[in-house]
Structures are given as C-alpha cells and as structure tokens.
Amino acid sequence: MSINALIVDDEEFSRQSLYFLLGEHFPEVKIKGIAQSVAEARKMLKTVEIDLVFLDIAMPNEDGFNLLPDLQKVNSFVIFTTAFDQYALRALKASAIDYLLKPIDIDELKNAVIKVIKLKTRNGNDQLISDNIKAQLNSLEENLSDIKKINKINLSHSNGFQILNINEIIYVLADSNYSIFHLENNQSIIASRHLKEYEEILKNSGFSRIHKSTIINLKHLSDYTNKNGLIVKLSDNSEHVVSRRRSSEFLETVRNYFKH
C-alpha cells in the first residue's frame, strides 16, 4: 500500500530532514508535496490527493491548526511536528492525534507512520476512515478553543475509539496498563492507556488524582469527610479514599476549583 504525503513546515532544515527520513525508512510513503506555509498547503490539497500530512504547528501568518478545516474536507490523516508546547500537546493527546517532537526521533516517526498504515489497511472502508478523521479533528478543534482546558477526550479501546465530553466522566481507575472510565448513566469504558497519561491530559480541567489508582472529576464531587481518613463521595454514590500523601494537594485543588 502506498501513502501520498505532504510535508508542511516553514523551516527548511525540518522539511529536508523529514523528507530524507521518510525516503530512507518508508518507501511506501510517497512525498507528493512540500509546503512552507498553511496557504501553500491549501493550494496543494486542492490539486493532489493526500492521505497523510506532516504538519508543523508554529509557523508565521497562520499556525498549523488553521489547516484543520481543509484537512477535514480531504480526509487526510495528520501527524503534527512541533517543538514542545504543553497546552498544544495536551490538546493533541486528548484528541488521540499523533505528534512528533522536534528534532524528530526515528523510532517515534516509525511508530506514527506504521499506525497510519495499519489504520488504512485495517479499516479499508473509506467512509469509516473519513468519519474517524473528522471526529478526531472536531475534538481537537474544540479542545483548542480554550488552549488551557480540555473539553473532549478521545478514548482508544479494543474496538476503536470513543469521543467523550469530559463532563460525562465521574472517575477513572487504573487497571495495570489500562484505565477504566466510569461515566454518567452507569457506563464504563476500558481505555488502552496508562492512568498517568490521562492525569496529564485532564489535570487543568477540573480533575484531581486522589490516589495512585484514582482520578476524580470535581464536577461530580458531592461530599468529602476526614472522619475515618479522607473519603470522597461522588454523584454516582461511589466512595473513594484520598491517599494521605495526596490529601493536602487534593484539598487545595478543591478550594481553587470551587472559587470559580
């Protein structure tokens, strides 16, 4: 299977290094264009069928996120290439969209490209691929509307993925390398990522890690007591222990949360 790719980056060194890495390690990835700006990329997307876009974030005039509406129209997978930006990375992680930190590590590049190849091969169905891409890009756009806060999260599981509004989440439990999301209406989802990753994604959005195995949504906090150790009660009537080492941080987080 061949994949038509477009590289979008304003830095010549970044463009050329990625071009040579792909050429050396992925002969199935055919570079159909190299753009120095979002405006140039738009023009190319109108004339060339592109399956995958390697997209820089920080560029003059328009950043890479401005290309999202155009990518939705053409159903292209996107892998962002970026220098570190904690808020942008949190939005990308929450939306389950791949990214590569500069300078690009070859192993991370391989993992990202192989993932796209598997998705195209496994799905086969063009409409399903289109729906998946649009859902991910929509969730990313919503998360970017307030860059410091996550609104939606994309949970990968054994049958694909599910996009949730974070207000639906009551609490999250660790289960080895997986995480179990407990939701409103007695629903639950087993997500294929470690609890630590979700802590990083959700920590500025009204969530608190109260135990090594538990994250709670403060929106669903109904009561807490320190009568026999610190215990929290949530909107589904479940009760959870706050570990002693996390109790001070939890109480400070609660005070700040309910100030707003």
mmCIF file of C-alpha atoms in Angstrom:
data_model
loop_
_atom_site.group_PDB
_atom_site.id
_atom_site.type_symbol
_atom_site.label_atom_id
_atom_site.label_comp_id
_atom_site.label_asym_id
_atom_site.label_seq_id
_atom_site.Cartn_x
_atom_site.Cartn_y
_atom_site.Cartn_z
ATOM 1 C CA MET A 1 0.000 0.000 0.000
ATOM 2 C CA SER A 2 1.347 3.433 -0.901
ATOM 3 C CA ILE A 3 0.506 6.592 1.039
ATOM 4 C CA ASN A 4 0.594 10.045 -0.523
ATOM 5 C CA ALA A 5 2.107 12.519 1.936
ATOM 6 C CA LEU A 6 2.502 16.265 2.263
ATOM 7 C CA ILE A 7 5.107 17.984 4.466
ATOM 8 C CA VAL A 8 4.150 21.428 5.799
ATOM 9 C CA ASP A 9 6.861 23.331 7.683
ATOM 10 C CA ASP A 10 8.365 26.821 7.423
ATOM 11 C CA GLU A 11 11.861 25.641 8.435
ATOM 12 C CA GLU A 12 13.949 24.306 5.558
ATOM 13 C CA PHE A 13 16.073 22.043 7.764
ATOM 14 C CA SER A 14 12.963 20.426 9.270
ATOM 15 C CA ARG A 15 11.402 19.897 5.840
ATOM 16 C CA GLN A 16 14.532 18.340 4.361
ATOM 17 C CA SER A 17 15.380 16.122 7.334
ATOM 18 C CA LEU A 18 11.843 14.691 7.450
ATOM 19 C CA TYR A 19 11.895 14.190 3.666
ATOM 20 C CA PHE A 20 15.112 12.156 3.867
ATOM 21 C CA LEU A 21 13.992 10.149 6.918
ATOM 22 C CA LEU A 22 10.793 9.119 5.165
ATOM 23 C CA GLY A 23 12.624 8.305 1.946
ATOM 24 C CA GLU A 24 15.153 6.154 3.763
ATOM 25 C CA HIS A 25 12.778 4.216 6.008
ATOM 26 C CA PHE A 26 9.371 4.312 4.306
ATOM 27 C CA PRO A 27 9.443 3.743 0.547
ATOM 28 C CA GLU A 28 5.660 3.245 0.678
ATOM 29 C CA VAL A 29 5.238 6.889 1.739
ATOM 30 C CA LYS A 30 5.296 8.985 -1.422
ATOM 31 C CA ILE A 31 6.026 12.666 -0.808
ATOM 32 C CA LYS A 32 3.664 14.467 -3.188
ATOM 33 C CA GLY A 33 4.406 17.971 -1.974
ATOM 34 C CA ILE A 34 6.398 20.144 0.419
ATOM 35 C CA ALA A 35 4.820 23.396 1.601
ATOM 36 C CA GLN A 36 6.395 26.270 3.528
ATOM 37 C CA SER A 37 3.113 27.693 4.828
ATOM 38 C CA VAL A 38 -0.523 26.858 5.500
ATOM 39 C CA ALA A 39 -1.577 28.936 2.471
ATOM 40 C CA GLU A 40 0.737 26.933 0.213
ATOM 41 C CA ALA A 41 -0.524 23.658 1.709
ATOM 42 C CA ARG A 42 -4.152 24.636 0.979
ATOM 43 C CA LYS A 43 -3.342 25.073 -2.695
ATOM 44 C CA MET A 44 -1.633 21.681 -2.854
ATOM 45 C CA LEU A 45 -4.547 19.920 -1.133
ATOM 46 C CA LYS A 46 -6.845 21.157 -3.915
ATOM 47 C CA THR A 47 -4.719 19.654 -6.679
ATOM 48 C CA VAL A 48 -3.152 16.496 -5.201
ATOM 49 C CA GLU A 49 -4.828 13.608 -3.374
ATOM 50 C CA ILE A 50 -3.133 13.430 0.031
ATOM 51 C CA ASP A 51 -3.532 10.623 2.582
ATOM 52 C CA LEU A 52 -1.184 11.948 5.268
ATOM 53 C CA VAL A 53 0.028 15.413 6.252
ATOM 54 C CA PHE A 54 3.076 16.087 8.414
ATOM 55 C CA LEU A 55 2.136 19.467 9.841
ATOM 56 C CA ASP A 56 4.220 21.936 11.819
ATOM 57 C CA ILE A 57 2.322 23.967 14.430
ATOM 58 C CA ALA A 58 4.302 27.185 14.906
ATOM 59 C CA MET A 59 4.528 28.979 11.555
ATOM 60 C CA PRO A 60 4.309 32.670 10.518
ATOM 61 C CA ASN A 61 0.936 34.173 9.492
ATOM 62 C CA GLU A 62 -1.104 31.022 10.179
ATOM 63 C CA ASP A 63 -0.230 28.169 12.509
ATOM 64 C CA GLY A 64 -0.785 24.537 11.611
ATOM 65 C CA PHE A 65 -4.129 24.393 13.409
ATOM 66 C CA ASN A 66 -5.570 26.770 10.795
ATOM 67 C CA LEU A 67 -5.305 23.945 8.263
ATOM 68 C CA LEU A 68 -7.693 21.666 10.182
ATOM 69 C CA PRO A 69 -10.869 22.627 8.248
ATOM 70 C CA ASP A 70 -9.109 21.889 4.965
ATOM 71 C CA LEU A 71 -7.891 18.510 6.221
ATOM 72 C CA GLN A 72 -11.436 17.570 7.198
ATOM 73 C CA LYS A 73 -12.591 18.187 3.633
ATOM 74 C CA VAL A 74 -9.996 15.880 2.091
ATOM 75 C CA ASN A 75 -9.978 13.177 4.816
ATOM 76 C CA SER A 76 -6.230 13.287 5.398
ATOM 77 C CA PHE A 77 -4.560 11.784 8.431
ATOM 78 C CA VAL A 78 -2.377 14.302 10.217
ATOM 79 C CA ILE A 79 0.795 13.929 12.259
ATOM 80 C CA PHE A 80 1.822 17.198 13.904
ATOM 81 C CA THR A 81 5.507 18.064 14.137
ATOM 82 C CA THR A 82 6.296 20.589 16.823
ATOM 83 C CA ALA A 83 8.653 21.965 19.411
ATOM 84 C CA PHE A 84 7.365 21.469 22.944
ATOM 85 C CA ASP A 85 4.187 23.343 23.891
ATOM 86 C CA GLN A 86 2.413 21.886 26.922
ATOM 87 C CA TYR A 87 -1.063 23.146 26.053
ATOM 88 C CA ALA A 88 -0.923 22.188 22.374
ATOM 89 C CA LEU A 89 0.414 18.737 23.267
ATOM 90 C CA ARG A 90 -2.332 18.218 25.832
ATOM 91 C CA ALA A 91 -4.955 19.025 23.191
ATOM 92 C CA LEU A 92 -3.317 16.619 20.738
ATOM 93 C CA LYS A 93 -3.102 13.829 23.301
ATOM 94 C CA ALA A 94 -6.711 14.296 24.379
ATOM 95 C CA SER A 95 -7.845 14.077 20.758
ATOM 96 C CA ALA A 96 -5.659 10.995 20.117
ATOM 97 C CA ILE A 97 -3.889 12.728 17.251
ATOM 98 C CA ASP A 98 -0.267 11.791 16.672
ATOM 99 C CA TYR A 99 2.540 14.280 17.068
ATOM 100 C CA LEU A 100 6.330 14.238 16.799
ATOM 101 C CA LEU A 101 8.567 16.470 18.881
ATOM 102 C CA LYS A 102 11.441 18.172 17.090
ATOM 103 C CA PRO A 103 14.120 17.081 16.500
ATOM 104 C CA ILE A 104 12.241 14.054 15.194
ATOM 105 C CA ASP A 105 13.219 10.711 16.665
ATOM 106 C CA ILE A 106 13.301 7.953 14.037
ATOM 107 C CA ASP A 107 11.616 5.381 16.296
ATOM 108 C CA GLU A 108 8.755 7.769 17.074
ATOM 109 C CA LEU A 109 8.419 8.536 13.368
ATOM 110 C CA LYS A 110 8.231 4.817 12.590
ATOM 111 C CA ASN A 111 5.537 4.254 15.233
ATOM 112 C CA ALA A 112 3.423 7.138 13.926
ATOM 113 C CA VAL A 113 3.669 6.118 10.260
ATOM 114 C CA ILE A 114 3.035 2.432 10.997
ATOM 115 C CA LYS A 115 -0.090 3.448 12.936
ATOM 116 C CA VAL A 116 -1.445 5.326 9.895
ATOM 117 C CA ILE A 117 -0.648 2.397 7.590
ATOM 118 C CA LYS A 118 -2.444 -0.018 9.932
ATOM 119 C CA LEU A 119 -5.481 2.253 10.188
ATOM 120 C CA LYS A 120 -5.801 2.500 6.414
ATOM 121 C CA THR A 121 -5.246 -1.235 5.944
ATOM 122 C CA ARG A 122 -7.496 -2.358 8.783
ATOM 123 C CA ASN A 123 -10.404 -0.058 8.085
ATOM 124 C CA GLY A 124 -10.468 -0.342 4.317
ATOM 125 C CA ASN A 125 -13.869 1.345 4.333
ATOM 126 C CA ASP A 126 -13.350 4.909 3.045
ATOM 127 C CA GLN A 127 -16.416 6.203 4.867
ATOM 128 C CA LEU A 128 -15.259 4.753 8.186
ATOM 129 C CA ILE A 129 -11.809 6.299 7.732
ATOM 130 C CA SER A 130 -13.442 9.618 6.861
ATOM 131 C CA ASP A 131 -15.703 9.532 9.918
ATOM 132 C CA ASN A 132 -12.792 8.689 12.220
ATOM 133 C CA ILE A 133 -10.610 11.501 10.891
ATOM 134 C CA LYS A 134 -13.408 14.063 11.128
ATOM 135 C CA ALA A 135 -14.276 13.006 14.692
ATOM 136 C CA GLN A 136 -10.670 13.375 15.816
ATOM 137 C CA LEU A 137 -10.191 16.739 14.118
ATOM 138 C CA ASN A 138 -13.511 18.036 15.509
ATOM 139 C CA SER A 139 -12.474 17.108 19.047
ATOM 140 C CA LEU A 140 -9.104 18.779 18.516
ATOM 141 C CA GLU A 141 -10.736 21.990 17.286
ATOM 142 C CA GLU A 142 -12.995 22.076 20.343
ATOM 143 C CA ASN A 143 -10.060 21.479 22.688
ATOM 144 C CA LEU A 144 -8.147 24.286 21.016
ATOM 145 C CA SER A 145 -11.000 26.754 21.602
ATOM 146 C CA ASP A 146 -9.595 27.202 25.123
ATOM 147 C CA ILE A 147 -5.998 26.050 24.847
ATOM 148 C CA LYS A 148 -5.517 25.690 28.621
ATOM 149 C CA LYS A 149 -8.538 23.457 29.120
ATOM 150 C CA ILE A 150 -9.620 20.139 27.613
ATOM 151 C CA ASN A 151 -13.291 19.831 26.632
ATOM 152 C CA LYS A 152 -13.334 16.462 24.888
ATOM 153 C CA ILE A 153 -11.244 13.345 25.163
ATOM 154 C CA ASN A 154 -10.770 10.562 22.647
ATOM 155 C CA LEU A 155 -10.517 7.141 24.317
ATOM 156 C CA SER A 156 -8.866 4.357 22.344
ATOM 157 C CA HIS A 157 -10.223 0.896 23.167
ATOM 158 C CA SER A 158 -10.246 -2.614 21.717
ATOM 159 C CA ASN A 159 -12.951 -1.819 19.145
ATOM 160 C CA GLY A 160 -11.722 1.605 18.012
ATOM 161 C CA PHE A 161 -12.236 4.825 19.920
ATOM 162 C CA GLN A 162 -14.929 6.902 21.586
ATOM 163 C CA ILE A 163 -15.029 10.680 21.993
ATOM 164 C CA LEU A 164 -16.425 11.973 25.271
ATOM 165 C CA ASN A 165 -17.294 15.332 26.700
ATOM 166 C CA ILE A 166 -15.179 15.371 29.873
ATOM 167 C CA ASN A 167 -18.233 16.342 31.949
ATOM 168 C CA GLU A 168 -19.542 12.803 31.371
ATOM 169 C CA ILE A 169 -16.599 11.332 33.297
ATOM 170 C CA ILE A 170 -17.186 10.703 37.013
ATOM 171 C CA TYR A 171 -13.913 8.981 37.855
ATOM 172 C CA VAL A 172 -11.097 6.949 36.311
ATOM 173 C CA LEU A 173 -9.444 3.873 37.803
ATOM 174 C CA ALA A 174 -6.075 2.325 36.979
ATOM 175 C CA ASP A 175 -6.073 -1.273 35.788
ATOM 176 C CA SER A 176 -2.473 -2.278 35.077
ATOM 177 C CA ASN A 177 -1.584 -0.541 31.782
ATOM 178 C CA TYR A 178 -5.238 0.280 31.100
ATOM 179 C CA SER A 179 -7.628 2.831 32.574
ATOM 180 C CA ILE A 180 -11.317 2.315 33.324
ATOM 181 C CA PHE A 181 -13.501 5.392 32.783
ATOM 182 C CA HIS A 182 -16.698 5.401 34.842
ATOM 183 C CA LEU A 183 -19.295 7.630 33.240
ATOM 184 C CA GLU A 184 -22.736 9.012 33.829
ATOM 185 C CA ASN A 185 -25.649 6.596 33.260
ATOM 186 C CA ASN A 186 -23.625 3.699 34.741
ATOM 187 C CA GLN A 187 -21.463 3.338 31.639
ATOM 188 C CA SER A 188 -17.797 2.407 31.655
ATOM 189 C CA ILE A 189 -15.028 2.251 29.059
ATOM 190 C CA ILE A 190 -11.692 0.432 29.286
ATOM 191 C CA ALA A 191 -9.136 2.675 27.578
ATOM 192 C CA SER A 192 -5.787 1.391 26.370
ATOM 193 C CA ARG A 193 -3.529 3.958 28.043
ATOM 194 C CA HIS A 194 -1.952 4.268 31.477
ATOM 195 C CA LEU A 195 -3.645 6.400 34.161
ATOM 196 C CA LYS A 196 -0.599 8.689 34.309
ATOM 197 C CA GLU A 197 -1.215 9.788 30.712
ATOM 198 C CA TYR A 198 -4.810 10.707 31.466
ATOM 199 C CA GLU A 199 -3.721 12.595 34.588
ATOM 200 C CA GLU A 200 -1.518 14.811 32.397
ATOM 201 C CA ILE A 201 -4.351 15.409 29.930
ATOM 202 C CA LEU A 202 -7.065 16.175 32.495
ATOM 203 C CA LYS A 203 -5.208 17.911 35.311
ATOM 204 C CA ASN A 204 -6.152 21.503 34.331
ATOM 205 C CA SER A 205 -9.757 20.642 33.524
ATOM 206 C CA GLY A 206 -11.310 20.089 36.954
ATOM 207 C CA PHE A 207 -9.891 16.640 37.712
ATOM 208 C CA SER A 208 -7.812 15.533 40.679
ATOM 209 C CA ARG A 209 -5.706 12.425 41.202
ATOM 210 C CA ILE A 210 -6.569 11.414 44.743
ATOM 211 C CA HIS A 211 -4.775 8.062 44.832
ATOM 212 C CA LYS A 212 -2.223 6.178 42.757
ATOM 213 C CA SER A 213 -5.149 4.313 41.198
ATOM 214 C CA THR A 214 -7.877 7.008 41.079
ATOM 215 C CA ILE A 215 -8.676 10.279 39.304
ATOM 216 C CA ILE A 216 -11.965 12.029 40.085
ATOM 217 C CA ASN A 217 -13.945 14.737 38.304
ATOM 218 C CA LEU A 218 -14.564 17.531 40.827
ATOM 219 C CA LYS A 219 -17.756 18.401 38.965
ATOM 220 C CA HIS A 220 -19.173 15.143 40.370
ATOM 221 C CA LEU A 221 -17.858 15.600 43.916
ATOM 222 C CA SER A 222 -20.820 15.564 46.314
ATOM 223 C CA ASP A 223 -19.164 15.137 49.703
ATOM 224 C CA TYR A 224 -15.882 14.508 51.482
ATOM 225 C CA THR A 225 -15.081 13.718 55.095
ATOM 226 C CA ASN A 226 -11.970 13.086 57.193
ATOM 227 C CA LYS A 227 -13.776 11.221 59.962
ATOM 228 C CA ASN A 228 -12.004 7.920 59.254
ATOM 229 C CA GLY A 229 -9.370 9.068 56.827
ATOM 230 C CA LEU A 230 -10.227 11.325 53.921
ATOM 231 C CA ILE A 231 -13.091 9.842 51.873
ATOM 232 C CA VAL A 232 -14.819 11.424 48.880
ATOM 233 C CA LYS A 233 -18.302 10.642 47.634
ATOM 234 C CA LEU A 234 -19.266 11.241 44.001
ATOM 235 C CA SER A 235 -22.532 11.816 42.135
ATOM 236 C CA ASP A 236 -22.974 8.088 41.435
ATOM 237 C CA ASN A 237 -22.744 7.415 45.214
ATOM 238 C CA SER A 238 -19.369 5.724 44.851
ATOM 239 C CA GLU A 239 -16.837 6.394 47.621
ATOM 240 C CA HIS A 240 -13.066 6.677 47.193
ATOM 241 C CA VAL A 241 -10.112 7.007 49.536
ATOM 242 C CA VAL A 242 -7.805 10.014 49.210
ATOM 243 C CA SER A 243 -4.276 8.843 49.953
ATOM 244 C CA ARG A 244 -2.517 10.594 52.819
ATOM 245 C CA ARG A 245 0.276 11.835 50.587
ATOM 246 C CA ARG A 246 -2.194 13.441 48.169
ATOM 247 C CA SER A 247 -4.622 14.874 50.726
ATOM 248 C CA SER A 248 -3.105 18.387 51.026
ATOM 249 C CA GLU A 249 -2.902 18.791 47.244
ATOM 250 C CA PHE A 250 -6.471 17.491 46.863
ATOM 251 C CA LEU A 251 -7.901 19.939 49.413
ATOM 252 C CA GLU A 252 -6.058 22.839 47.788
ATOM 253 C CA THR A 253 -7.373 21.773 44.357
ATOM 254 C CA VAL A 254 -10.924 21.588 45.715
ATOM 255 C CA ARG A 255 -10.672 25.065 47.262
ATOM 256 C CA ASN A 256 -9.413 26.562 43.999
ATOM 257 C CA TYR A 257 -11.989 24.714 41.913
ATOM 258 C CA PHE A 258 -14.983 25.950 43.922
ATOM 259 C CA LYS A 259 -13.744 29.539 43.964
ATOM 260 C CA HIS A 260 -14.765 29.904 40.312
#
